[in-house]
N, CA, C and O atoms as CSV, one atom per row, in Angstrom:
chain,resi,resn,atom,element,x,y,z
A,1,MET,N,N,-22.508,-22.684,-3.747
A,1,MET,CA,C,-23.112,-21.612,-4.502
A,1,MET,C,C,-23.572,-22.143,-5.860
A,1,MET,O,O,-22.921,-23.009,-6.444
A,2,ALA,N,N,-24.666,-21.636,-6.346
A,2,ALA,CA,C,-25.212,-22.062,-7.635
A,2,ALA,C,C,-24.970,-20.994,-8.690
A,2,ALA,O,O,-24.762,-19.822,-8.374
A,3,CYS,N,N,-25.001,-21.415,-9.940
A,3,CYS,CA,C,-24.861,-20.476,-11.050
A,3,CYS,C,C,-26.196,-19.775,-11.291
A,3,CYS,O,O,-27.251,-20.409,-11.320
A,4,THR,N,N,-26.130,-18.470,-11.460
A,4,THR,CA,C,-27.333,-17.683,-11.727
A,4,THR,C,C,-27.415,-17.264,-13.194
A,4,THR,O,O,-28.187,-16.371,-13.545
A,5,HIS,N,N,-26.621,-17.907,-14.048
A,5,HIS,CA,C,-26.540,-17.506,-15.455
A,5,HIS,C,C,-26.946,-18.603,-16.434
A,5,HIS,O,O,-26.655,-18.501,-17.626
A,6,ARG,N,N,-27.606,-19.639,-15.955
A,6,ARG,CA,C,-28.038,-20.728,-16.839
A,6,ARG,C,C,-28.919,-20.229,-17.975
A,6,ARG,O,O,-28.934,-20.815,-19.057
A,7,ASP,N,N,-29.652,-19.149,-17.730
A,7,ASP,CA,C,-30.548,-18.623,-18.761
A,7,ASP,C,C,-29.803,-18.045,-19.960
A,7,ASP,O,O,-30.415,-17.773,-20.993
A,8,GLN,N,N,-28.485,-17.852,-19.836
A,8,GLN,CA,C,-27.686,-17.335,-20.949
A,8,GLN,C,C,-27.140,-18.441,-21.849
A,8,GLN,O,O,-26.522,-18.158,-22.875
A,9,ILE,N,N,-27.363,-19.690,-21.471
A,9,ILE,CA,C,-26.875,-20.816,-22.274
A,9,ILE,C,C,-27.803,-21.026,-23.457
A,9,ILE,O,O,-29.005,-21.233,-23.292
A,10,ARG,N,N,-27.226,-20.970,-24.660
A,10,ARG,CA,C,-27.997,-21.132,-25.895
A,10,ARG,C,C,-27.556,-22.362,-26.699
A,10,ARG,O,O,-28.281,-22.812,-27.585
A,11,LEU,N,N,-26.382,-22.904,-26.397
A,11,LEU,CA,C,-25.799,-23.990,-27.179
A,11,LEU,C,C,-25.616,-25.238,-26.330
A,11,LEU,O,O,-25.421,-25.139,-25.119
A,12,PRO,N,N,-25.678,-26.426,-26.959
A,12,PRO,CA,C,-25.390,-27.660,-26.218
A,12,PRO,C,C,-23.899,-27.777,-25.919
A,12,PRO,O,O,-23.075,-27.154,-26.590
A,13,ILE,N,N,-23.562,-28.559,-24.936
A,13,ILE,CA,C,-22.168,-28.867,-24.654
A,13,ILE,C,C,-21.624,-29.605,-25.867
A,13,ILE,O,O,-22.293,-30.497,-26.388
A,14,PRO,N,N,-20.432,-29.260,-26.330
A,14,PRO,CA,C,-19.894,-29.869,-27.556
A,14,PRO,C,C,-19.726,-31.384,-27.450
A,14,PRO,O,O,-19.376,-31.914,-26.396
A,15,SER,N,N,-19.980,-32.060,-28.556
A,15,SER,CA,C,-19.765,-33.501,-28.638
A,15,SER,C,C,-18.287,-33.766,-28.929
A,15,SER,O,O,-17.534,-32.841,-29.232
A,16,GLU,N,N,-17.885,-35.001,-28.838
A,16,GLU,CA,C,-16.499,-35.362,-29.167
A,16,GLU,C,C,-16.178,-34.982,-30.610
A,16,GLU,O,O,-15.055,-34.576,-30.911
A,17,ARG,N,N,-17.157,-35.112,-31.499
A,17,ARG,CA,C,-16.965,-34.739,-32.903
A,17,ARG,C,C,-16.672,-33.239,-33.027
A,17,ARG,O,O,-15.813,-32.837,-33.811
A,18,ASP,N,N,-17.383,-32.419,-32.257
A,18,ASP,CA,C,-17.174,-30.967,-32.300
A,18,ASP,C,C,-15.795,-30.573,-31.773
A,18,ASP,O,O,-15.244,-29.547,-32.172
A,19,LYS,N,N,-15.245,-31.380,-30.887
A,19,LYS,CA,C,-13.966,-31.056,-30.248
A,19,LYS,C,C,-12.768,-31.353,-31.145
A,19,LYS,O,O,-11.700,-30.767,-30.972
A,20,ALA,N,N,-12.943,-32.249,-32.088
A,20,ALA,CA,C,-11.836,-32.664,-32.949
A,20,ALA,C,C,-11.348,-31.499,-33.804
A,20,ALA,O,O,-12.130,-30.854,-34.501
A,21,GLY,N,N,-10.062,-31.246,-33.740
A,21,GLY,CA,C,-9.444,-30.227,-34.571
A,21,GLY,C,C,-9.695,-28.790,-34.154
A,21,GLY,O,O,-9.374,-27.862,-34.897
A,22,ALA,N,N,-10.271,-28.595,-32.963
A,22,ALA,CA,C,-10.556,-27.227,-32.516
A,22,ALA,C,C,-9.253,-26.473,-32.238
A,22,ALA,O,O,-8.263,-27.050,-31.789
A,23,VAL,N,N,-9.283,-25.179,-32.515
A,23,VAL,CA,C,-8.134,-24.300,-32.281
A,23,VAL,C,C,-8.626,-23.017,-31.627
A,23,VAL,O,O,-9.820,-22.717,-31.649
A,24,CYS,N,N,-7.707,-22.268,-31.049
A,24,CYS,CA,C,-8.025,-20.929,-30.555
A,24,CYS,C,C,-7.764,-19.963,-31.705
A,24,CYS,O,O,-6.606,-19.686,-32.015
A,25,PRO,N,N,-8.810,-19.442,-32.346
A,25,PRO,CA,C,-8.597,-18.569,-33.490
A,25,PRO,C,C,-7.848,-17.284,-33.133
A,25,PRO,O,O,-7.101,-16.754,-33.956
A,26,ASP,N,N,-8.041,-16.785,-31.921
A,26,ASP,CA,C,-7.335,-15.568,-31.511
A,26,ASP,C,C,-5.835,-15.828,-31.372
A,26,ASP,O,O,-5.023,-14.989,-31.760
A,27,CYS,N,N,-5.465,-16.981,-30.824
A,27,CYS,CA,C,-4.039,-17.347,-30.738
A,27,CYS,C,C,-3.456,-17.574,-32.133
A,27,CYS,O,O,-2.336,-17.153,-32.422
A,28,MET,N,N,-4.223,-18.241,-32.991
A,28,MET,CA,C,-3.756,-18.489,-34.348
A,28,MET,C,C,-3.472,-17.163,-35.061
A,28,MET,O,O,-2.489,-17.048,-35.793
A,29,ALA,N,N,-4.322,-16.179,-34.851
A,29,ALA,CA,C,-4.187,-14.888,-35.522
A,29,ALA,C,C,-2.921,-14.144,-35.112
A,29,ALA,O,O,-2.377,-13.362,-35.892
A,30,ILE,N,N,-2.449,-14.386,-33.882
A,30,ILE,CA,C,-1.251,-13.680,-33.413
A,30,ILE,C,C,-0.023,-14.582,-33.358
A,30,ILE,O,O,1.041,-14.164,-32.901
A,31,GLY,N,N,-0.173,-15.817,-33.825
A,31,GLY,CA,C,0.952,-16.744,-33.846
A,31,GLY,C,C,1.349,-17.247,-32.479
A,31,GLY,O,O,2.517,-17.552,-32.240
A,32,SER,N,N,0.385,-17.338,-31.579
A,32,SER,CA,C,0.668,-17.802,-30.217
A,32,SER,C,C,0.226,-19.254,-30.052
A,32,SER,O,O,-0.236,-19.882,-31.005
A,33,TRP,N,N,0.371,-19.779,-28.846
A,33,TRP,CA,C,-0.006,-21.157,-28.539
A,33,TRP,C,C,-0.968,-21.129,-27.358
A,33,TRP,O,O,-1.121,-20.109,-26.685
A,34,TRP,N,N,-1.609,-22.259,-27.121
A,34,TRP,CA,C,-2.565,-22.372,-26.031
A,34,TRP,C,C,-2.395,-23.710,-25.341
A,34,TRP,O,O,-1.740,-24.615,-25.859
A,35,VAL,N,N,-3.000,-23.825,-24.153
A,35,VAL,CA,C,-2.941,-25.061,-23.370
A,35,VAL,C,C,-4.220,-25.867,-23.575
A,35,VAL,O,O,-4.166,-27.002,-24.049
A,36,HIS,N,N,-5.358,-25.297,-23.227
A,36,HIS,CA,C,-6.661,-25.961,-23.373
A,36,HIS,C,C,-7.652,-24.969,-23.967
A,36,HIS,O,O,-7.447,-23.757,-23.913
A,37,LEU,N,N,-8.732,-25.506,-24.534
A,37,LEU,CA,C,-9.737,-24.665,-25.178
A,37,LEU,C,C,-11.061,-24.696,-24.434
A,37,LEU,O,O,-11.429,-25.700,-23.824
A,38,ARG,N,N,-11.771,-23.570,-24.496
A,38,ARG,CA,C,-13.098,-23.420,-23.909
A,38,ARG,C,C,-14.021,-22.865,-24.988
A,38,ARG,O,O,-13.581,-22.149,-25.888
A,39,ILE,N,N,-15.309,-23.204,-24.887
A,39,ILE,CA,C,-16.296,-22.674,-25.823
A,39,ILE,C,C,-17.386,-21.951,-25.049
A,39,ILE,O,O,-17.898,-22.457,-24.050
A,40,CYS,N,N,-17.733,-20.761,-25.523
A,40,CYS,CA,C,-18.813,-19.977,-24.935
A,40,CYS,C,C,-20.135,-20.667,-25.271
A,40,CYS,O,O,-20.415,-20.939,-26.439
A,41,LEU,N,N,-20.940,-20.949,-24.260
A,41,LEU,CA,C,-22.211,-21.625,-24.501
A,41,LEU,C,C,-23.334,-20.658,-24.845
A,41,LEU,O,O,-24.484,-21.068,-25.004
A,42,THR,N,N,-23.006,-19.380,-24.959
A,42,THR,CA,C,-23.986,-18.405,-25.434
A,42,THR,C,C,-23.846,-18.199,-26.934
A,42,THR,O,O,-24.841,-18.235,-27.658
A,43,CYS,N,N,-22.608,-17.981,-27.414
A,43,CYS,CA,C,-22.424,-17.641,-28.833
A,43,CYS,C,C,-21.507,-18.597,-29.601
A,43,CYS,O,O,-21.434,-18.518,-30.827
A,44,GLY,N,N,-20.809,-19.498,-28.904
A,44,GLY,CA,C,-19.942,-20.448,-29.591
A,44,GLY,C,C,-18.508,-19.988,-29.796
A,44,GLY,O,O,-17.726,-20.701,-30.425
A,45,HIS,N,N,-18.140,-18.823,-29.286
A,45,HIS,CA,C,-16.755,-18.347,-29.420
A,45,HIS,C,C,-15.812,-19.333,-28.740
A,45,HIS,O,O,-16.064,-19.764,-27.615
A,46,VAL,N,N,-14.735,-19.686,-29.418
A,46,VAL,CA,C,-13.719,-20.580,-28.867
A,46,VAL,C,C,-12.524,-19.741,-28.429
A,46,VAL,O,O,-12.046,-18.886,-29.173
A,47,GLY,N,N,-12.051,-19.996,-27.217
A,47,GLY,CA,C,-10.888,-19.298,-26.693
A,47,GLY,C,C,-10.065,-20.210,-25.811
A,47,GLY,O,O,-10.522,-21.272,-25.388
A,48,CYS,N,N,-8.854,-19.785,-25.543
A,48,CYS,CA,C,-7.945,-20.583,-24.725
A,48,CYS,C,C,-8.200,-20.348,-23.232
A,48,CYS,O,O,-8.764,-19.327,-22.838
A,49,CYS,N,N,-7.774,-21.309,-22.416
A,49,CYS,CA,C,-8.034,-21.305,-20.976
A,49,CYS,C,C,-7.121,-20.345,-20.213
A,49,CYS,O,O,-6.232,-19.715,-20.786
A,50,ASP,N,N,-7.363,-20.255,-18.930
A,50,ASP,CA,C,-6.581,-19.364,-18.067
A,50,ASP,C,C,-5.135,-19.822,-17.876
A,50,ASP,O,O,-4.296,-19.031,-17.446
A,51,ASP,N,N,-4.831,-21.073,-18.183
A,51,ASP,CA,C,-3.440,-21.543,-18.113
A,51,ASP,C,C,-2.659,-21.188,-19.377
A,51,ASP,O,O,-1.440,-21.357,-19.425
A,52,SER,N,N,-3.355,-20.700,-20.389
A,52,SER,CA,C,-2.725,-20.270,-21.635
A,52,SER,C,C,-2.227,-18.833,-21.482
A,52,SER,O,O,-2.776,-18.073,-20.684
A,53,PRO,N,N,-1.206,-18.456,-22.230
A,53,PRO,CA,C,-0.636,-17.113,-22.064
A,53,PRO,C,C,-1.621,-15.969,-22.317
A,53,PRO,O,O,-1.517,-14.915,-21.689
A,54,ASN,N,N,-2.576,-16.169,-23.233
A,54,ASN,CA,C,-3.449,-15.061,-23.627
A,54,ASN,C,C,-4.841,-15.076,-23.015
A,54,ASN,O,O,-5.548,-14.072,-23.094
A,55,ARG,N,N,-5.254,-16.170,-22.413
A,55,ARG,CA,C,-6.526,-16.277,-21.686
A,55,ARG,C,C,-7.706,-15.729,-22.498
A,55,ARG,O,O,-8.491,-14.922,-22.000
A,56,HIS,N,N,-7.821,-16.180,-23.753
A,56,HIS,CA,C,-8.832,-15.636,-24.644
A,56,HIS,C,C,-10.268,-15.962,-24.233
A,56,HIS,O,O,-11.166,-15.167,-24.510
A,57,ALA,N,N,-10.516,-17.101,-23.583
A,57,ALA,CA,C,-11.885,-17.406,-23.134
A,57,ALA,C,C,-12.323,-16.388,-22.081
A,57,ALA,O,O,-13.446,-15.885,-22.131
A,58,ARG,N,N,-11.452,-16.090,-21.145
A,58,ARG,CA,C,-11.762,-15.086,-20.112
A,58,ARG,C,C,-11.915,-13.697,-20.749
A,58,ARG,O,O,-12.808,-12.938,-20.372
A,59,ALA,N,N,-11.054,-13.368,-21.703
A,59,ALA,CA,C,-11.154,-12.079,-22.387
A,59,ALA,C,C,-12.494,-11.956,-23.107
A,59,ALA,O,O,-13.099,-10.884,-23.124
A,60,HIS,N,N,-12.957,-13.063,-23.706
A,60,HIS,CA,C,-14.259,-13.049,-24.376
A,60,HIS,C,C,-15.369,-12.760,-23.370
A,60,HIS,O,O,-16.275,-11.977,-23.659
A,61,TRP,N,N,-15.311,-13.374,-22.205
A,61,TRP,CA,C,-16.308,-13.116,-21.170
A,61,TRP,C,C,-16.321,-11.627,-20.812
A,61,TRP,O,O,-17.385,-11.012,-20.746
A,62,HIS,N,N,-15.152,-11.059,-20.583
A,62,HIS,CA,C,-15.089,-9.635,-20.221
A,62,HIS,C,C,-15.627,-8.744,-21.338
A,62,HIS,O,O,-16.310,-7.757,-21.063
A,63,ALA,N,N,-15.333,-9.073,-22.577
A,63,ALA,CA,C,-15.752,-8.247,-23.710
A,63,ALA,C,C,-17.243,-8.409,-24.043
A,63,ALA,O,O,-17.905,-7.447,-24.433
A,64,SER,N,N,-17.761,-9.629,-23.887
A,64,SER,CA,C,-19.119,-9.929,-24.338
A,64,SER,C,C,-20.148,-9.999,-23.215
A,64,SER,O,O,-21.339,-9.779,-23.438
A,65,GLY,N,N,-19.682,-10.306,-22.008
A,65,GLY,CA,C,-20.608,-10.539,-20.906
A,65,GLY,C,C,-21.186,-11.939,-20.895
A,65,GLY,O,O,-22.098,-12.220,-20.117
A,66,HIS,N,N,-20.676,-12.826,-21.740
A,66,HIS,CA,C,-21.137,-14.221,-21.787
A,66,HIS,C,C,-20.325,-15.027,-20.766
A,66,HIS,O,O,-19.155,-15.310,-21.022
A,67,PRO,N,N,-20.899,-15.403,-19.628
A,67,PRO,CA,C,-20.114,-15.976,-18.549
A,67,PRO,C,C,-19.937,-17.494,-18.540
A,67,PRO,O,O,-19.085,-17.997,-17.808
A,68,VAL,N,N,-20.712,-18.239,-19.328
A,68,VAL,CA,C,-20.726,-19.699,-19.190
A,68,VAL,C,C,-19.967,-20.367,-20.343
A,68,VAL,O,O,-20.265,-20.140,-21.515
A,69,VAL,N,N,-18.979,-21.197,-19.981
A,69,VAL,CA,C,-18.162,-21.913,-20.963
A,69,VAL,C,C,-18.156,-23.400,-20.660
A,69,VAL,O,O,-18.497,-23.837,-19.561
A,70,SER,N,N,-17.759,-24.158,-21.661
A,70,SER,CA,C,-17.546,-25.592,-21.511
A,70,SER,C,C,-16.167,-25.924,-22.066
A,70,SER,O,O,-15.599,-25.169,-22.854
A,71,SER,N,N,-15.646,-27.060,-21.643
A,71,SER,CA,C,-14.353,-27.507,-22.155
A,71,SER,C,C,-14.495,-28.015,-23.587
A,71,SER,O,O,-15.498,-28.632,-23.944
A,72,LEU,N,N,-13.480,-27.747,-24.395
A,72,LEU,CA,C,-13.395,-28.335,-25.734
A,72,LEU,C,C,-12.342,-29.432,-25.767
A,72,LEU,O,O,-11.919,-29.868,-26.838
A,73,GLU,N,N,-11.926,-29.871,-24.596
A,73,GLU,CA,C,-10.930,-30.946,-24.520
A,73,GLU,C,C,-11.616,-32.309,-24.632
A,73,GLU,O,O,-12.696,-32.510,-24.077
A,74,PRO,N,N,-10.988,-33.243,-25.352
A,74,PRO,CA,C,-11.570,-34.587,-25.487
A,74,PRO,C,C,-11.848,-35.210,-24.125
A,74,PRO,O,O,-11.054,-35.086,-23.192
A,75,ARG,N,N,-12.976,-35.873,-24.032
A,75,ARG,CA,C,-13.415,-36.615,-22.850
A,75,ARG,C,C,-13.695,-35.747,-21.624
A,75,ARG,O,O,-13.893,-36.276,-20.531
A,76,GLU,N,N,-13.713,-34.448,-21.785
A,76,GLU,CA,C,-14.078,-33.560,-20.672
A,76,GLU,C,C,-15.498,-33.058,-20.886
A,76,GLU,O,O,-15.810,-32.473,-21.923
A,77,ILE,N,N,-16.352,-33.290,-19.900
A,77,ILE,CA,C,-17.736,-32.824,-19.957
A,77,ILE,C,C,-17.995,-32.019,-18.693
A,77,ILE,O,O,-18.322,-32.579,-17.646
A,78,TRP,N,N,-17.850,-30.726,-18.794
A,78,TRP,CA,C,-18.149,-29.843,-17.669
A,78,TRP,C,C,-18.479,-28.453,-18.169
A,78,TRP,O,O,-18.167,-28.091,-19.303
A,79,VAL,N,N,-19.115,-27.682,-17.305
A,79,VAL,CA,C,-19.534,-26.320,-17.610
A,79,VAL,C,C,-19.107,-25.432,-16.448
A,79,VAL,O,O,-19.239,-25.815,-15.286
A,80,TRP,N,N,-18.594,-24.238,-16.765
A,80,TRP,CA,C,-18.075,-23.305,-15.762
A,80,TRP,C,C,-18.713,-21.937,-15.949
A,80,TRP,O,O,-18.907,-21.484,-17.077
A,81,CYS,N,N,-19.034,-21.291,-14.858
A,81,CYS,CA,C,-19.530,-19.916,-14.893
A,81,CYS,C,C,-18.453,-19.008,-14.313
A,81,CYS,O,O,-18.096,-19.132,-13.141
A,82,PHE,N,N,-17.933,-18.091,-15.138
A,82,PHE,CA,C,-16.910,-17.156,-14.685
A,82,PHE,C,C,-17.437,-16.229,-13.584
A,82,PHE,O,O,-16.733,-15.961,-12.611
A,83,VAL,N,N,-18.662,-15.744,-13.736
A,83,VAL,CA,C,-19.210,-14.780,-12.782
A,83,VAL,C,C,-19.372,-15.396,-11.395
A,83,VAL,O,O,-18.906,-14.847,-10.397
A,84,ASP,N,N,-20.041,-16.547,-11.353
A,84,ASP,CA,C,-20.318,-17.183,-10.072
A,84,ASP,C,C,-19.169,-18.049,-9.574
A,84,ASP,O,O,-19.182,-18.520,-8.437
A,85,ASP,N,N,-18.160,-18.258,-10.448
A,85,ASP,CA,C,-16.967,-19.014,-10.071
A,85,ASP,C,C,-17.317,-20.425,-9.601
A,85,ASP,O,O,-16.826,-20.899,-8.576
A,86,VAL,N,N,-18.194,-21.093,-10.392
A,86,VAL,CA,C,-18.658,-22.433,-10.031
A,86,VAL,C,C,-18.796,-23.323,-11.262
A,86,VAL,O,O,-19.008,-22.848,-12.377
A,87,PHE,N,N,-18.669,-24.636,-11.023
A,87,PHE,CA,C,-19.039,-25.619,-12.029
A,87,PHE,C,C,-20.545,-25.784,-11.950
A,87,PHE,O,O,-21.119,-25.783,-10.861
A,88,LEU,N,N,-21.188,-25.926,-13.102
A,88,LEU,CA,C,-22.627,-26.142,-13.119
A,88,LEU,C,C,-22.907,-27.618,-12.974
A,88,LEU,O,O,-22.200,-28.451,-13.541
A,89,ARG,N,N,-23.905,-27.934,-12.238
A,89,ARG,CA,C,-24.327,-29.318,-12.033
A,89,ARG,C,C,-25.448,-29.643,-13.012
A,89,ARG,O,O,-26.047,-28.746,-13.604
A,90,GLY,N,N,-25.722,-30.916,-13.173
A,90,GLY,CA,C,-26.859,-31.334,-13.971
A,90,GLY,C,C,-26.553,-31.529,-15.434
A,90,GLY,O,O,-27.439,-31.338,-16.267
A,91,VAL,N,N,-25.334,-31.903,-15.784
A,91,VAL,CA,C,-25.008,-32.196,-17.171
A,91,VAL,C,C,-25.596,-33.554,-17.520
A,91,VAL,O,O,-25.400,-34.529,-16.795
A,92,GLU,N,N,-26.318,-33.612,-18.632
A,92,GLU,CA,C,-26.914,-34.882,-19.033
A,92,GLU,C,C,-26.795,-35.082,-20.535
A,92,GLU,O,O,-26.655,-34.119,-21.289
A,93,ARG,N,N,-26.851,-36.326,-20.959
A,93,ARG,CA,C,-26.750,-36.674,-22.373
A,93,ARG,C,C,-28.134,-36.600,-23.006
A,93,ARG,O,O,-29.067,-37.258,-22.546
A,94,ALA,N,N,-28.264,-35.805,-24.053
A,94,ALA,CA,C,-29.515,-35.689,-24.780
A,94,ALA,C,C,-29.601,-36.772,-25.845
A,94,ALA,O,O,-28.597,-37.416,-26.148
A,95,GLN,N,N,-30.772,-36.982,-26.413
A,95,GLN,CA,C,-30.965,-38.024,-27.411
A,95,GLN,C,C,-30.131,-37.795,-28.663
A,95,GLN,O,O,-29.765,-38.756,-29.341
A,96,ASP,N,N,-29.825,-36.549,-28.981
A,96,ASP,CA,C,-29.048,-36.271,-30.190
A,96,ASP,C,C,-27.547,-36.484,-29.974
A,96,ASP,O,O,-26.750,-36.242,-30.880
A,97,GLY,N,N,-27.159,-36.940,-28.767
A,97,GLY,CA,C,-25.761,-37.219,-28.488
A,97,GLY,C,C,-25.014,-36.045,-27.889
A,97,GLY,O,O,-23.858,-36.191,-27.494
A,98,ASN,N,N,-25.649,-34.879,-27.812
A,98,ASN,CA,C,-25.014,-33.715,-27.203
A,98,ASN,C,C,-25.422,-33.628,-25.736
A,98,ASN,O,O,-26.533,-34.002,-25.360
A,99,ASP,N,N,-24.506,-33.130,-24.925
A,99,ASP,CA,C,-24.802,-32.953,-23.511
A,99,ASP,C,C,-25.467,-31.605,-23.312
A,99,ASP,O,O,-25.166,-30.635,-24.008
A,100,ARG,N,N,-26.365,-31.562,-22.360
A,100,ARG,CA,C,-27.064,-30.323,-22.015
A,100,ARG,C,C,-27.045,-30.193,-20.501
A,100,ARG,O,O,-26.858,-31.165,-19.768
A,101,ILE,N,N,-27.247,-28.962,-20.062
A,101,ILE,CA,C,-27.373,-28.789,-18.620
A,101,ILE,C,C,-28.800,-28.400,-18.284
A,101,ILE,O,O,-29.128,-28.203,-17.114
């Protein structure tokens, strides 16, 4: 199955520089912890993954309707669509050093 939401992607996949020091602001606000971080490729909201207690990335999708996220973990380059439940193919390195799909 293919993702039907590529048209909602507005931001490049984060670079290693962008990933350094990232936090889940929603977890920080409530004094909680997280496992891994995801970034919304429509608006840039950072949230924790589904293995985290609060699942803020998924909550952001439900609240905003922005379905496409990327990992904010070092050395991870992938894109996921919550709606279509698929990894997006075609990630490539752009000249500015950021990955795009």
